[in-house]
Coordinates of C-alpha atoms in Angstrom, one line a residue:
X957 CA 0.2 0.0 -0.1
X958 CA 1.3 3.2 -0.8
X959 CA 1.2 6.0 1.7
X960 CA 0.3 9.8 0.7
X961 CA 0.9 12.6 3.3
X962 CA -1.9 15.0 3.4
X963 CA -0.9 18.5 2.0
X964 CA -1.9 19.7 5.8
X965 CA 0.5 17.6 7.1
X966 CA 4.0 19.4 8.0
X967 CA 7.1 17.1 8.5
X968 CA 10.2 18.7 10.1
X969 CA 13.7 17.1 10.3
X970 CA 15.5 17.7 13.8
X971 CA 19.1 17.0 13.2
X972 CA 19.7 15.8 17.0
X973 CA 18.1 15.2 20.0
X974 CA 19.5 18.3 21.5
X975 CA 17.3 20.4 19.1
X976 CA 14.1 19.1 21.3
X977 CA 12.7 21.6 22.9
X978 CA 9.2 21.7 24.6
X979 CA 7.6 24.6 22.2
X980 CA 8.6 22.2 19.3
X981 CA 6.8 19.2 21.2
X982 CA 3.7 20.5 22.1
X983 CA 0.9 18.9 20.2
X984 CA 3.2 17.1 17.6
X985 CA 3.7 13.8 16.6
X986 CA 7.3 12.3 17.1
X987 CA 9.6 9.6 15.3
X988 CA 12.8 9.2 17.3
X989 CA 15.6 7.8 15.0
X990 CA 18.6 6.0 15.7
X991 CA 19.0 3.5 13.2
X992 CA 22.1 1.7 13.6
X993 CA 21.4 1.1 17.4
X994 CA 18.3 2.0 19.9
X995 CA 15.2 1.8 17.9
X996 CA 16.3 -0.9 15.3
X997 CA 17.0 -2.5 18.6
X998 CA 13.8 -1.9 20.1
X999 CA 11.5 -2.6 16.6
X1000 CA 13.5 -5.8 16.4
X1001 CA 12.6 -7.0 20.1
X1002 CA 8.8 -6.1 19.7
X1003 CA 9.0 -8.4 16.2
X1004 CA 10.8 -11.3 18.3
X1005 CA 8.0 -11.3 21.0
X1006 CA 9.0 -8.5 23.5
X1007 CA 5.9 -7.5 25.2
X1008 CA 6.7 -4.0 25.4
X1009 CA 9.9 -1.8 25.4
X1010 CA 10.6 0.9 28.0
X1011 CA 12.9 3.4 26.7
X1012 CA 14.2 5.4 29.9
X1013 CA 17.0 8.4 30.5
X1014 CA 19.9 6.3 32.3
X1015 CA 20.9 3.5 34.1
X1016 CA 19.0 4.8 37.2
X1017 CA 16.2 5.0 35.8
X1018 CA 16.4 1.5 34.4
X1019 CA 17.1 0.2 37.4
X1020 CA 14.1 2.0 39.4
X1021 CA 11.8 0.5 36.7
X1022 CA 13.0 -2.4 36.6
X1023 CA 11.5 -3.0 40.5
X1024 CA 8.2 -2.6 39.0
X1025 CA 8.2 -5.8 37.0
X1026 CA 8.5 -9.3 37.8
X1027 CA 9.5 -10.7 34.3
X1028 CA 11.8 -8.0 32.3
X1029 CA 15.2 -8.3 30.7
X1030 CA 17.2 -4.7 31.4
X1031 CA 19.3 -3.8 28.8
X1032 CA 21.8 -0.8 28.4
X1033 CA 25.1 0.8 27.1
X1034 CA 26.3 3.9 28.1
X1035 CA 29.1 5.5 25.6
X1036 CA 29.1 1.9 23.7
X1037 CA 30.0 0.1 26.5
X1038 CA 27.4 -2.3 28.3
X1039 CA 26.3 -1.0 31.6
X1040 CA 27.4 -3.6 34.4
X1041 CA 24.8 -5.7 35.5
X1042 CA 22.6 -4.9 32.1
X1043 CA 22.0 -7.6 29.4
X1044 CA 24.0 -6.3 26.0
X1045 CA 21.7 -4.0 24.1
X1046 CA 22.4 -5.2 20.7
X1047 CA 19.6 -7.0 19.1
X1048 CA 21.1 -10.4 18.5
X1049 CA 22.4 -10.2 22.0
X1050 CA 19.1 -9.8 23.1
X1051 CA 17.4 -12.5 21.6
X1052 CA 19.8 -15.0 22.8
X1053 CA 18.8 -13.3 26.2
X1054 CA 15.6 -14.3 25.9
X1055 CA 12.9 -11.5 25.7
X1056 CA 9.9 -13.1 24.2
X1057 CA 7.1 -12.7 26.5
X1058 CA 9.0 -10.1 28.6
X1059 CA 9.1 -6.5 29.1
X1060 CA 12.6 -4.6 27.7
X1061 CA 13.9 -2.0 29.9
X1062 CA 16.0 -0.3 27.4
X1063 CA 18.8 2.6 28.1
X1064 CA 21.0 3.8 25.6
X1065 CA 23.4 7.0 24.9
X1066 CA 21.1 8.6 22.5
X1067 CA 18.1 6.8 21.4
X1068 CA 16.4 6.4 24.7
X1069 CA 17.5 9.8 25.6
X1070 CA 15.8 11.3 22.7
X1071 CA 12.8 9.4 23.1
X1072 CA 12.8 10.6 26.9
X1073 CA 13.3 14.0 25.8
X1074 CA 10.4 13.8 23.6
X1075 CA 7.9 12.7 26.3
X1076 CA 6.3 16.1 25.8
X1077 CA 4.9 15.6 22.3
X1078 CA 1.3 14.5 22.0
X1079 CA 2.8 10.9 20.9
X1080 CA 6.1 9.4 20.6
X1081 CA 7.0 6.8 18.2
X1082 CA 10.1 4.9 17.8
X1083 CA 11.5 4.7 13.9
X1084 CA 13.4 2.5 12.3
X1085 CA 13.9 1.3 8.8
X1086 CA 12.6 -1.6 9.4
X1087 CA 8.8 -0.1 10.3
X1088 CA 9.1 2.9 8.2
X1089 CA 6.3 2.1 5.9
X1090 CA 4.1 0.6 8.6
X1091 CA 4.7 3.6 10.7
X1092 CA 4.4 6.5 8.0
X1093 CA 1.0 4.7 7.0
X1094 CA -0.1 4.6 10.9
X1095 CA 0.7 8.1 11.4
X1096 CA -1.1 9.2 8.2
X1097 CA -4.4 7.1 9.5
X1098 CA -4.4 8.2 12.8
X1099 CA -2.7 11.8 13.0
X1100 CA -4.2 13.6 10.0
X1101 CA -3.5 17.2 9.7
X1102 CA -0.5 17.1 12.6
X1103 CA 2.9 18.1 12.7
X1104 CA 5.5 15.2 12.6
X1105 CA 8.8 16.0 14.0
X1106 CA 11.8 13.5 13.0
X1107 CA 14.3 13.4 15.6
X1108 CA 17.6 12.2 14.4
X1109 CA 19.2 10.8 17.9
X1110 CA 22.6 11.7 17.0
X1111 CA 25.5 10.7 18.6
X1112 CA 26.5 12.6 21.7
X1113 CA 25.8 16.0 20.7
X1114 CA 26.9 15.4 16.9
X1115 CA 24.9 14.7 13.9
X1116 CA 25.5 11.6 12.1
X1117 CA 24.9 10.5 8.8
X1118 CA 22.7 7.4 9.8
X1119 CA 19.8 9.1 11.6
X1120 CA 19.6 11.6 8.7
X1121 CA 19.4 9.1 6.1
X1122 CA 16.6 7.1 8.2
X1123 CA 14.7 10.6 8.4
X1124 CA 14.9 11.0 4.4
X1125 CA 13.9 7.1 4.3
X1126 CA 11.0 8.1 6.2
X1127 CA 10.1 11.6 4.3
X1128 CA 10.2 9.5 1.0
X1129 CA 7.7 6.7 2.9
X1130 CA 5.3 9.9 3.4
X1131 CA 6.0 11.6 0.1
X1132 CA 5.4 8.0 -2.0

């Protein structure tokens, strides 16, 4: 099915998570993109049976959140190093760890931080190349005429090409 964005939809691309602010978020639909890591891992976890994924800001938030769940996997990294005591946060490692039927509590340096920072939006979605077509269809159907912010998580305080590529891919899916 081809998706055609309504001419009243507005799409804005933020080059890195540091461009997020409350003014831009209010009433907006946000799609966070961390193409090589966080958002692709979250989509993969759900596709392989995780009951839900809870993105959190940092290690302490992950530990606090894990106390609320009986059957969860806590995974995360900080500056590309697996957080001690957490599952390795890459997709294949999580599949080996066993996430089917479990809640994944997930902390990363960039992607989950961006998702947490976007919490003031009307709706926040996890975008990846893996779910771009379906997510674009969903947004067009469920959020007609609303402004969409495509947020590139970036790397640290820097722009990165892969997230920008992902944003372009989403724009293309909307324009098809």
